[in-house]
């Protein structure tokens, strides 16, 4: 076995590989770009080598730099992860030439499967069932159209070099073919540098079912059963599961054997995935082979009890496969959800920013979280905005689904928008729960998946208020302890507050409306008034922004994360964002020609929130701590922030100019 390997990747997959290597006593070398200098994979590895600037083509995709890093650190093998150089045959060859083991298939197998057209030609010879279509070399548009006419519409035009759901066009009728072909070729040229296409019969209501295969250098090849990845958005996987619901044992064997035949036809070694498209009646066709470890490999690990990265390392070191076909079996059911920093309600637009608060569900026998980030890390625009993969396992699908619902409800992220609420609805949607699967599920269920905005539950405001009051108390106690005066009135936990009446109003803003919560101090808690109803509220702050709240005779667990004026409330699996509205924050800018923003009271600058340059109206600029409370100073108008006049930690006098600001 190797004693040291290099991982030519980043994010969750680099961390995933390091975990197994460490368990096997293998030292690890990470590589990183300037943007990833403090990334989790770098922190976890035994050593790390800087490759270059953030852009992947100047860092993670530069084969020479990676091979040089392997040489300098004495790594004997390179694990490419997925994406980046994992399916790059020149890189596999360059590794061999440099005397470093490429943890993956031989370059010849990558080449054979690299083009969807060439792969289909090979599979035809190996008697693997193919989607009806044309996958030859003739690329003449009129000829391709004749082929499409003969196949019968709808057809799918695919880039032979395509991947990641890109370079595909659905054509419903003959007159649209030529234009769709041109647009597919354009995308193929710009994304893959190759405009070769194939034409396939478009299968209606298909399922995506793929088979995990594994080969070794002794000529053994097995299948580790199937994964169902039918839940997709724009041909990209969203949820994956294993085994495939409703798969009869006989069909599983047929598909497994077809996948092994496909792998053997190209002399496959290592982990690979043969993707099939299946009709609702179960008939299936070869689609493509991915010659690498797949993003969704954990669901296979959960149902087989195997570590596929360990298998990869053993095979790459020349050992035989750890198990024979008849020793492999399926136990239970696993689901994986891809947690992304993206806004489902804005066309799944990626969201970037710092992970100000990150609390994944607790891991254990039933829940696994594969991630490349920790609280405080940043999701940057340079790479895939995946935050984590959430994997659950249980004895059957129904129990696994319940685990997934709970794990998603427990997942808290603040700082970027995520698809967690969308995933929660997806796993709750009757079509998914009932395993009525096909690749159009998300599109078909869009009314359920994208509901109109509902009014916020009352509890959200009450809980946010209790959290705020509890934090004020804690801050007061901490201040008195710092002051060393045990008799300080700040250390009292009753309603006594300097400058704060025993009755007050805490206001929030939701869109254009203001919501007021009246607060009266009671002996052991507060009486809160919201829309003419009162409740007696009590609570206790717990670790990591959790809190236990009592509202009259109900007990709730929730989390409230405060970021400037925003309050992110996590309650019963729902996420709500409201804004604290404090009249003290409304500091007017001086005059129409601009000028500065002034301190509303004496205090200390505790954070600068913006960069000099253009800012939108309402953008948070800095936080001033005064009277034991934090006040966010926001831009009164859209304009330009020219400079800050104080640094973090500096005291400011009442009325002091805080920034140089020019209104647009
Ligand atoms: P898999 O086939 O393993 O499930 P996907 O189909 O989601 O993975 O993606 C296919 C490949 O494209 C993977 O290797 C993945 O790393 C890569 N990929 C997907 N999205 C991106 C992206 N935004 N940037 C770079 N690579 C990506
Ligand atoms: P990629 O390399 O981008 O992963 P694939 O050929 O694997 O491309 O196809 C990606 C997805 O597109 C499949 O999972 C499936 O949802 C859809 N798809 C591919 N081929 C067909 C087809 N012939 N009919 C219907 N849907 C298809
Ligand atoms: Mg694919």
XYZ file of C-alpha atoms and ligand atoms in Angstrom:
719
model
C 0.000 0.000 0.000
C 1.055 3.599 -0.569
C 2.474 5.537 2.360
C 1.662 8.966 0.907
C -0.836 10.163 -1.698
C -1.679 13.536 -3.222
C -5.288 14.601 -3.744
C -5.654 16.706 -6.879
C -8.966 18.253 -5.903
C -10.672 20.486 -3.360
C -13.863 20.719 -1.314
C -15.832 17.820 0.029
C -14.301 15.146 -2.194
C -10.749 16.040 -1.166
C -11.846 15.845 2.497
C -13.626 12.546 1.798
C -10.455 10.972 0.340
C -8.295 12.280 3.200
C -10.644 10.647 5.725
C -10.138 7.153 4.311
C -6.416 7.649 3.719
C -5.989 8.676 7.346
C -7.926 5.634 8.557
C -5.592 3.444 6.466
C -2.459 5.131 7.820
C -1.634 6.838 4.518
C -0.237 10.369 4.678
C -1.954 12.978 2.515
C -0.849 15.958 0.466
C -3.450 18.584 -0.415
C -3.098 21.057 -3.251
C -4.815 24.413 -3.202
C -5.367 27.676 -4.993
C -4.868 31.110 -3.456
C -8.628 31.297 -2.821
C -8.447 28.040 -0.836
C -5.433 28.889 1.336
C -7.420 28.223 4.503
C -9.876 25.666 3.097
C -10.914 22.612 5.095
C -9.124 20.151 2.790
C -5.880 22.059 3.370
C -6.419 22.048 7.129
C -7.122 18.303 7.170
C -4.185 17.151 5.042
C -0.751 16.358 6.468
C 0.910 18.656 3.922
C -0.324 21.136 1.356
C 1.135 22.723 -1.764
C -0.004 26.003 -3.310
C -0.748 25.669 -7.030
C -1.597 29.196 -8.110
C -4.423 31.725 -8.493
C -8.086 30.992 -7.808
C -9.118 30.238 -11.399
C -9.125 26.443 -11.817
C -7.348 26.646 -15.148
C -4.419 28.320 -13.365
C -4.424 25.934 -10.389
C -6.447 22.721 -10.070
C -6.338 22.043 -13.809
C -2.575 22.517 -14.317
C -1.217 18.965 -14.616
C 2.474 19.982 -14.481
C 2.058 21.868 -11.209
C 0.252 18.935 -9.625
C 2.866 16.425 -10.775
C 5.596 18.738 -9.535
C 3.884 18.903 -6.125
C 3.712 15.092 -6.045
C 7.408 14.848 -6.821
C 8.425 17.457 -4.263
C 6.427 15.826 -1.482
C 7.252 12.245 -2.400
C 3.611 11.240 -3.003
C 3.449 7.858 -4.718
C -0.065 8.197 -6.116
C -2.606 10.874 -7.093
C -6.330 10.703 -6.394
C -8.106 13.039 -8.836
C -11.522 13.142 -7.093
C -14.315 14.012 -9.536
C -14.451 16.905 -11.988
C -11.177 18.746 -12.698
C -8.583 16.247 -14.053
C -10.440 13.051 -13.109
C -11.494 12.178 -16.648
C -8.496 13.637 -18.409
C -6.605 10.909 -20.246
C -3.506 13.110 -20.820
C -3.233 13.622 -17.083
C -3.480 9.859 -16.445
C -0.716 9.368 -19.039
C 1.434 12.138 -17.581
C 1.184 10.504 -14.152
C 2.406 7.208 -15.582
C 5.258 8.977 -17.394
C 6.274 10.682 -14.146
C 6.237 7.392 -12.263
C 3.248 8.344 -10.080
C 0.202 6.057 -9.825
C -3.023 7.603 -11.131
C -5.808 6.376 -8.835
C -8.268 5.675 -11.608
C -8.684 3.643 -14.761
C -6.043 3.276 -17.479
C -5.835 6.244 -19.884
C -7.118 3.963 -22.663
C -10.386 3.335 -20.767
C -10.876 7.067 -20.133
C -10.304 7.732 -23.830
C -12.690 4.970 -24.922
C -15.493 6.359 -22.738
C -14.608 10.037 -23.164
C -16.757 10.501 -26.221
C -20.396 9.497 -25.839
C -20.439 8.572 -29.557
C -17.341 6.388 -29.505
C -18.518 4.793 -26.264
C -21.842 3.885 -27.847
C -20.063 2.312 -30.819
C -18.008 0.190 -28.431
C -21.030 -0.798 -26.371
C -22.859 -1.896 -29.497
C -20.062 -4.434 -30.041
C -20.273 -5.587 -26.409
C -24.042 -6.178 -26.887
C -24.995 -3.590 -24.257
C -28.485 -2.178 -25.048
C -28.294 1.350 -26.545
C -30.757 4.215 -26.801
C -31.939 4.227 -30.438
C -30.102 6.971 -32.277
C -27.242 8.021 -34.505
C -23.735 8.190 -33.033
C -21.568 8.110 -36.168
C -19.049 10.557 -37.587
C -21.199 12.260 -40.235
C -21.927 15.715 -38.791
C -23.668 17.212 -41.820
C -26.762 19.064 -40.503
C -29.105 17.752 -43.230
C -27.863 14.211 -42.671
C -28.352 14.508 -38.902
C -31.860 15.826 -39.467
C -32.696 12.820 -41.660
C -31.459 10.600 -38.847
C -33.665 12.468 -36.368
C -36.663 12.121 -38.691
C -36.005 8.382 -38.916
C -35.638 8.012 -35.116
C -38.910 9.905 -34.630
C -39.472 12.981 -32.464
C -38.881 13.988 -29.755
C -35.117 13.542 -30.044
C -32.220 14.689 -27.907
C -29.097 16.218 -29.474
C -26.089 15.648 -27.225
C -22.527 16.906 -27.320
C -20.313 13.829 -27.648
C -17.873 15.421 -25.204
C -20.648 16.719 -22.920
C -20.930 16.352 -19.175
C -22.558 17.826 -16.088
C -25.879 18.109 -17.930
C -24.470 20.584 -20.449
C -24.607 20.440 -24.229
C -28.053 18.884 -24.639
C -31.054 20.021 -26.680
C -34.493 18.498 -26.741
C -36.136 18.767 -30.164
C -39.886 18.220 -30.265
C -40.471 18.556 -34.010
C -38.557 18.404 -37.281
C -38.706 22.110 -38.118
C -36.838 22.984 -34.905
C -33.977 20.563 -35.518
C -31.494 22.696 -37.462
C -31.654 25.654 -35.068
C -31.337 23.397 -32.002
C -28.350 21.640 -33.588
C -26.572 24.950 -34.166
C -27.187 26.062 -30.594
C -26.036 22.709 -29.173
C -22.846 22.864 -31.259
C -22.166 26.408 -30.095
C -22.439 25.396 -26.442
C -20.365 22.245 -27.048
C -17.599 24.263 -28.693
C -17.426 26.817 -25.916
C -17.808 24.358 -23.006
C -15.883 21.325 -24.265
C -13.866 22.615 -27.243
C -15.485 19.981 -29.453
C -18.757 20.327 -31.380
C -19.257 16.695 -32.333
C -22.854 15.633 -31.543
C -25.016 12.544 -31.453
C -28.777 12.232 -31.803
C -30.874 10.023 -29.540
C -34.482 9.062 -29.169
C -35.800 11.141 -26.286
C -37.235 8.776 -23.733
C -40.379 10.218 -22.137
C -40.740 9.943 -18.374
C -37.405 8.127 -18.030
C -35.555 7.152 -14.907
C -31.820 7.602 -14.541
C -30.440 4.387 -13.078
C -26.704 3.880 -12.863
C -24.566 0.951 -11.832
C -21.435 1.225 -9.705
C -18.741 -1.043 -11.119
C -15.262 -1.882 -9.908
C -12.408 -3.622 -11.713
C -8.933 -4.662 -10.587
C -5.636 -5.301 -12.366
C -6.172 -9.076 -12.106
C -9.128 -8.968 -14.478
C -11.894 -9.140 -11.854
C -14.901 -6.887 -12.237
C -17.975 -6.603 -10.021
C -21.035 -4.361 -9.729
C -22.062 -2.756 -6.447
C -25.704 -2.463 -7.469
C -27.611 0.569 -8.651
C -28.343 4.162 -7.731
C -31.479 5.952 -8.823
C -30.672 9.554 -9.772
C -33.937 10.394 -11.486
C -34.596 13.530 -9.450
C -32.825 16.094 -11.579
C -32.972 19.729 -12.477
C -31.801 20.612 -15.965
C -30.204 17.153 -16.316
C -28.255 17.619 -13.082
C -28.754 15.319 -10.136
C -30.442 16.763 -7.055
C -31.330 13.698 -4.946
C -29.922 10.208 -5.306
C -30.840 6.946 -3.676
C -29.908 3.297 -3.500
C -31.299 0.818 -4.165
C -33.660 2.016 -6.924
C -37.272 1.809 -5.692
C -39.159 -1.089 -7.249
C -36.111 -2.755 -8.806
C -36.770 -6.500 -9.243
C -33.792 -8.737 -8.399
C -33.694 -10.152 -11.920
C -33.491 -6.705 -13.559
C -30.796 -5.683 -11.071
C -28.744 -8.676 -12.172
C -29.304 -7.870 -15.885
C -28.276 -4.248 -15.466
C -25.323 -5.190 -13.279
C -24.088 -7.701 -15.814
C -24.562 -5.257 -18.702
C -22.505 -2.689 -16.755
C -19.747 -5.211 -16.060
C -19.734 -6.132 -19.775
C -19.379 -2.428 -20.606
C -16.460 -2.068 -18.193
C -14.746 -5.214 -19.425
C -15.068 -4.054 -23.027
C -12.661 -1.205 -22.229
C -10.350 -3.081 -19.825
C -11.659 -1.104 -16.885
C -9.750 -0.838 -13.601
C -10.930 1.033 -10.494
C -14.258 2.724 -9.723
C -16.603 3.558 -12.562
C -20.269 4.215 -13.179
C -22.314 2.997 -16.088
C -25.330 5.251 -16.553
C -28.530 3.877 -18.025
C -31.734 5.541 -18.999
C -34.732 3.373 -18.124
C -38.325 3.364 -19.305
C -41.128 3.131 -16.764
C -41.532 -0.544 -17.775
C -37.939 -1.129 -16.662
C -36.333 -1.596 -20.101
C -32.987 0.189 -20.095
C -30.363 1.613 -22.444
C -26.692 2.530 -22.004
C -26.201 6.295 -21.790
C -22.561 6.870 -20.859
C -19.838 5.717 -18.518
C -18.235 8.042 -15.957
C -14.673 6.852 -15.449
C -14.198 8.147 -11.893
C -15.660 8.152 -8.410
C -19.141 9.630 -8.610
C -20.489 12.500 -6.464
C -23.245 10.199 -5.191
C -21.004 7.225 -4.304
C -21.879 7.486 -0.566
C -25.363 5.987 -1.037
C -23.695 2.856 -2.411
C -21.306 2.812 0.542
C -24.217 3.057 2.978
C -26.146 0.089 1.527
C -23.132 -2.171 0.950
C -21.099 -1.261 4.041
C -18.031 -0.757 1.839
C -15.629 2.180 1.590
C -15.217 2.837 -2.129
C -12.201 5.095 -1.648
C -10.485 2.253 0.202
C -11.323 -0.048 -2.739
C -9.834 2.538 -5.121
C -6.613 2.742 -3.116
C -6.266 -1.055 -2.874
C -6.886 -1.556 -6.583
C -4.455 1.232 -7.501
C -1.819 -0.428 -5.296
C -2.270 -3.639 -7.300
C -4.361 -5.565 -4.774
C -7.343 -7.654 -5.900
C -10.912 -6.422 -5.264
C -11.747 -6.821 -1.559
C -14.944 -8.812 -2.313
C -16.352 -11.087 -4.993
C -19.768 -10.513 -6.589
C -21.504 -13.157 -4.476
C -20.117 -11.611 -1.270
C -21.779 -8.269 -1.970
C -25.234 -7.557 -0.656
C -27.646 -4.708 -0.113
C -28.752 -3.719 3.353
C -31.391 -1.044 3.891
C -31.903 2.158 1.923
C -29.824 5.316 1.536
C -30.631 8.800 0.229
C -28.323 11.681 -0.627
C -29.274 15.335 -0.992
C -26.855 17.859 -2.471
C -26.850 20.955 -0.265
C -26.069 23.929 -2.488
C -25.561 27.637 -1.920
C -28.232 28.685 -4.391
C -31.591 30.413 -4.438
C -34.299 28.004 -5.577
C -36.779 30.862 -5.866
C -34.508 32.812 -8.205
C -33.901 30.129 -10.792
C -31.322 28.394 -8.581
C -28.923 31.279 -8.898
C -25.702 30.470 -7.005
C -25.263 32.409 -3.779
C -21.851 33.386 -2.464
C -20.696 34.684 0.890
C -19.338 33.736 4.262
C -20.931 30.893 6.230
C -21.650 32.994 9.309
C -23.475 30.195 11.036
C -23.234 26.548 10.000
C -24.829 23.747 11.976
C -25.194 20.454 10.131
C -27.236 17.662 11.730
C -25.353 15.377 14.102
C -23.609 12.499 12.328
C -24.049 8.896 13.386
C -25.136 5.500 12.131
C -28.028 7.046 10.188
C -26.699 10.417 9.116
C -23.509 11.306 7.269
C -22.391 14.751 6.151
C -19.639 15.010 3.532
C -18.462 18.577 3.391
C -15.532 20.789 2.484
C -16.457 23.783 4.618
C -16.819 24.835 8.231
C -18.439 27.800 9.935
C -16.583 30.960 8.954
C -15.523 29.614 5.548
C -16.570 31.289 2.354
C -18.499 30.071 -0.687
C -16.708 31.839 -3.522
C -17.700 32.332 -7.135
C -14.595 30.425 -8.276
C -15.905 26.895 -7.756
C -18.996 24.756 -7.535
C -21.259 26.209 -4.795
C -21.889 22.852 -3.113
C -21.858 23.176 0.690
C -22.239 19.506 1.551
C -23.782 16.188 0.711
C -26.278 14.975 3.283
C -26.569 11.202 3.308
C -29.001 9.170 5.405
C -29.510 5.458 5.858
C -32.171 3.267 7.420
C -33.688 -0.198 7.126
C -36.160 0.779 4.378
C -37.018 3.718 2.132
C -39.794 5.068 4.311
C -37.583 5.146 7.393
C -34.712 6.669 5.377
C -37.073 9.373 4.091
C -38.063 10.227 7.653
C -34.364 10.488 8.548
C -33.804 12.820 5.593
C -36.737 15.044 6.553
C -35.415 15.341 10.090
C -31.797 15.911 9.023
C -32.821 18.667 6.600
C -34.954 20.270 9.317
C -31.921 20.259 11.616
C -29.554 21.776 9.021
C -28.914 25.472 9.677
C -26.970 27.752 7.397
C -26.740 31.538 7.614
C -24.670 33.693 5.321
C -25.631 32.291 1.935
C -29.002 31.291 0.533
C -29.338 27.509 0.320
C -31.586 24.947 -1.326
C -32.388 23.287 2.040
C -36.025 24.451 2.165
C -36.463 23.356 -1.445
C -34.995 19.920 -0.631
C -37.302 19.657 2.385
C -40.316 20.210 0.163
C -38.910 17.805 -2.406
C -38.593 14.917 0.044
C -42.043 15.740 1.448
C -43.706 15.882 -1.958
C -46.110 12.937 -2.455
C -44.614 11.976 -5.838
C -41.162 11.543 -4.347
C -42.396 9.957 -1.137
C -44.465 7.548 -3.240
C -41.423 6.751 -5.450
C -43.253 7.908 -8.574
C -39.908 8.803 -10.102
C -38.797 10.156 -13.443
C -36.479 12.919 -14.567
C -39.389 15.364 -14.966
C -40.501 15.127 -11.323
C -39.327 18.592 -10.266
C -40.911 20.264 -13.286
C -44.188 18.387 -12.783
C -44.369 19.166 -9.048
C -43.493 22.832 -9.298
C -46.690 24.085 -7.641
C -45.843 22.011 -4.594
C -42.130 22.802 -4.702
C -42.384 26.567 -5.224
C -45.356 27.664 -3.101
C -46.429 31.295 -2.901
C -44.989 33.121 0.103
C -47.050 32.434 3.174
C -47.528 34.794 6.102
C -44.911 34.285 8.800
C -46.041 32.319 11.849
C -46.563 34.427 14.988
C -44.105 32.256 16.879
C -41.291 33.554 14.688
C -41.623 37.076 16.127
C -42.118 35.851 19.663
C -39.053 33.597 19.520
C -36.891 36.281 17.941
C -37.924 38.630 20.742
C -37.224 36.107 23.492
C -33.791 35.427 21.959
C -33.030 39.152 21.879
C -34.111 39.641 25.500
C -32.095 36.648 26.686
C -29.017 37.946 24.895
C -29.422 41.385 26.472
C -29.522 39.712 29.879
C -26.418 37.672 29.127
C -24.542 40.712 27.862
C -25.482 42.638 30.985
C -24.230 39.868 33.244
C -21.030 39.568 31.255
C -20.501 43.327 31.496
C -20.939 43.329 35.267
C -18.522 40.421 35.579
C -15.985 42.318 33.490
C -16.474 45.378 35.677
C -15.679 43.273 38.722
C -18.513 44.890 40.654
C -20.847 42.177 41.907
C -23.325 44.823 43.109
C -23.636 46.424 39.736
C -27.274 46.803 38.734
C -26.335 45.181 35.390
C -25.992 41.839 37.101
C -29.626 41.816 38.127
C -31.801 39.633 35.984
C -35.054 41.450 36.584
C -36.558 44.210 34.555
C -34.264 46.941 35.772
C -32.418 48.546 32.893
C -30.679 51.845 32.611
C -32.554 53.843 29.989
C -34.787 50.894 29.241
C -38.285 51.086 30.604
C -39.993 48.123 32.189
C -42.255 48.284 29.175
C -40.933 48.612 25.677
C -41.652 47.725 22.093
C -39.411 45.638 19.891
C -40.093 46.209 16.212
C -39.383 44.114 13.155
C -39.677 44.737 9.489
C -40.892 42.166 6.990
C -40.826 43.632 3.513
C -42.776 46.869 3.792
C -44.673 46.071 6.961
C -43.667 46.699 10.529
C -44.509 44.201 13.253
C -44.373 45.342 16.885
C -43.964 43.109 19.874
C -44.779 44.707 23.229
C -42.543 43.613 26.083
C -43.404 43.871 29.769
C -41.039 42.422 32.357
C -42.621 39.774 34.560
C -41.181 38.064 37.605
C -39.784 35.144 35.654
C -39.895 36.089 31.987
C -41.820 38.562 29.893
C -45.338 39.227 28.837
C -45.224 39.687 25.078
C -48.008 41.352 23.134
C -48.347 40.695 19.421
C -51.425 41.770 17.442
C -53.475 42.249 20.630
C -52.727 38.811 21.988
C -50.489 38.283 24.984
C -48.341 35.348 25.988
C -46.105 34.713 28.937
C -42.670 33.930 27.514
C -39.616 32.408 29.137
C -36.487 30.939 27.678
C -32.971 29.704 28.003
C -30.060 30.214 25.618
C -28.200 27.054 24.628
C -24.994 26.483 22.702
C -24.545 27.637 19.093
C -27.550 29.978 18.951
C -30.069 27.320 20.013
C -32.700 28.238 22.552
C -35.455 26.592 24.527
C -38.573 28.753 24.693
C -41.787 28.509 26.661
C -44.785 30.376 25.274
C -47.588 30.012 27.847
C -47.914 26.255 28.150
C -46.003 25.320 24.960
C -42.330 24.414 24.843
C -40.349 24.933 21.634
C -36.791 24.448 20.484
C -35.515 26.955 17.967
C -32.418 28.773 16.779
C -32.058 32.472 16.263
C -28.986 33.748 14.478
C -28.438 37.486 14.411
C -26.467 39.068 11.593
C -26.499 42.844 11.830
C -30.229 43.679 11.911
C -31.317 40.401 10.341
C -32.722 37.651 12.528
C -32.651 34.150 11.028
C -35.127 31.959 12.870
C -35.036 28.178 12.483
C -38.206 26.587 13.806
C -39.774 23.184 13.103
C -37.760 22.720 9.921
C -38.704 26.147 8.548
C -36.292 29.045 8.044
C -37.525 32.602 8.440
C -35.722 35.893 8.087
C -36.999 39.087 9.659
C -35.292 42.384 10.319
C -34.931 44.192 13.630
C -36.180 47.692 13.142
C -34.653 50.078 15.631
C -35.514 53.765 15.309
C -32.003 54.551 16.566
C -30.607 53.192 13.309
C -32.324 55.700 11.157
C -29.449 58.113 10.938
C -29.862 60.617 8.185
C -27.096 61.541 5.820
C -26.104 65.172 5.851
C -27.656 67.053 2.955
C -28.405 66.090 -0.600
C -24.835 66.615 -1.752
C -23.690 63.805 0.497
C -21.492 64.321 3.488
C -21.095 61.849 6.316
C -23.084 59.636 8.589
C -22.932 60.492 12.233
C -22.836 58.433 15.382
C -26.241 58.486 17.089
C -24.589 58.188 20.520
C -21.117 57.685 21.942
C -19.852 54.170 21.328
C -17.234 51.902 19.867
C -16.849 50.738 16.295
C -16.981 46.923 16.434
C -17.136 45.960 12.758
C -16.785 47.452 9.299
C -19.262 45.722 7.019
C -18.684 47.263 3.598
C -15.830 47.946 1.232
C -15.254 51.491 -0.017
C -17.027 51.819 -3.360
C -20.620 51.841 -4.574
C -23.271 50.801 -2.030
C -27.010 50.266 -2.290
C -29.502 52.118 -0.140
C -29.859 50.221 3.160
C -26.549 48.397 2.817
C -24.990 47.808 6.247
C -21.812 49.887 6.557
C -20.587 49.432 10.114
C -21.630 48.324 13.559
C -21.432 50.651 16.493
C -21.661 49.253 19.988
C -23.361 51.646 22.347
C -25.362 51.132 25.497
C -24.513 47.433 25.410
C -26.332 47.059 22.140
C -25.084 46.816 18.624
C -26.379 49.316 16.122
C -25.914 48.891 12.435
C -25.326 52.038 10.479
C -26.744 51.624 6.992
C -26.404 53.611 3.808
C -29.271 56.137 3.787
C -29.275 56.296 -0.009
C -27.628 54.537 -2.903
C -24.234 56.118 -3.388
C -20.520 55.757 -2.826
C -18.790 54.868 0.395
C -15.541 56.818 0.098
C -13.826 55.926 3.345
C -14.318 54.925 6.945
C -13.166 57.516 9.479
C -12.622 55.025 12.293
C -11.063 51.597 12.576
C -12.509 48.647 14.483
C -12.014 49.148 18.205
C -11.978 52.951 18.129
C -14.267 55.021 20.361
C -16.469 57.611 18.712
C -18.120 60.620 20.262
C -21.798 61.427 19.967
C -22.380 63.092 16.595
C -18.997 62.119 15.165
C -18.827 61.669 11.418
C -18.350 57.935 10.823
C -17.780 57.679 7.089
C -17.286 59.761 3.991
C -20.355 59.072 1.926
C -21.600 60.562 -1.319
C -25.195 59.995 -2.378
C -25.674 59.080 -6.054
P -21.921 12.855 -11.026
O -22.075 12.439 -12.459
O -20.688 12.353 -10.349
O -23.131 12.661 -10.223
P -22.583 15.472 -11.842
O -23.367 14.832 -12.916
O -23.282 16.342 -10.871
O -21.705 14.405 -11.048
O -21.443 16.317 -12.468
C -20.664 15.741 -13.447
C -19.270 16.242 -13.287
O -19.199 17.622 -13.533
C -18.719 15.995 -11.905
O -17.440 15.500 -12.080
C -18.726 17.351 -11.256
O -17.614 17.517 -10.427
C -18.594 18.263 -12.432
N -19.294 19.490 -12.192
C -20.611 19.651 -11.977
N -20.905 20.948 -11.805
C -19.738 21.623 -11.906
C -19.365 22.992 -11.815
N -20.273 23.955 -11.582
N -18.067 23.330 -11.970
C -17.145 22.374 -12.195
N -17.437 21.073 -12.302
C -18.715 20.696 -12.158
P -24.004 14.122 -18.865
O -22.697 13.722 -19.439
O -24.252 15.563 -18.931
O -24.213 13.498 -17.500
P -25.900 12.137 -19.843
O -25.877 11.520 -21.190
O -25.450 11.293 -18.702
O -25.100 13.491 -19.871
O -27.388 12.625 -19.565
C -27.714 13.447 -18.471
C -29.220 13.373 -18.186
O -29.980 13.759 -19.327
C -29.732 12.006 -17.840
O -29.553 11.705 -16.474
C -31.192 12.106 -18.226
O -31.917 12.798 -17.260
C -31.164 12.976 -19.460
N -31.111 12.171 -20.694
C -30.001 11.743 -21.317
N -30.304 11.021 -22.401
C -31.651 11.000 -22.491
C -32.599 10.436 -23.428
N -32.190 9.747 -24.491
N -33.908 10.627 -23.188
C -34.320 11.347 -22.134
N -33.511 11.903 -21.227
C -32.174 11.748 -21.397
Mg -24.236 11.538 -17.065
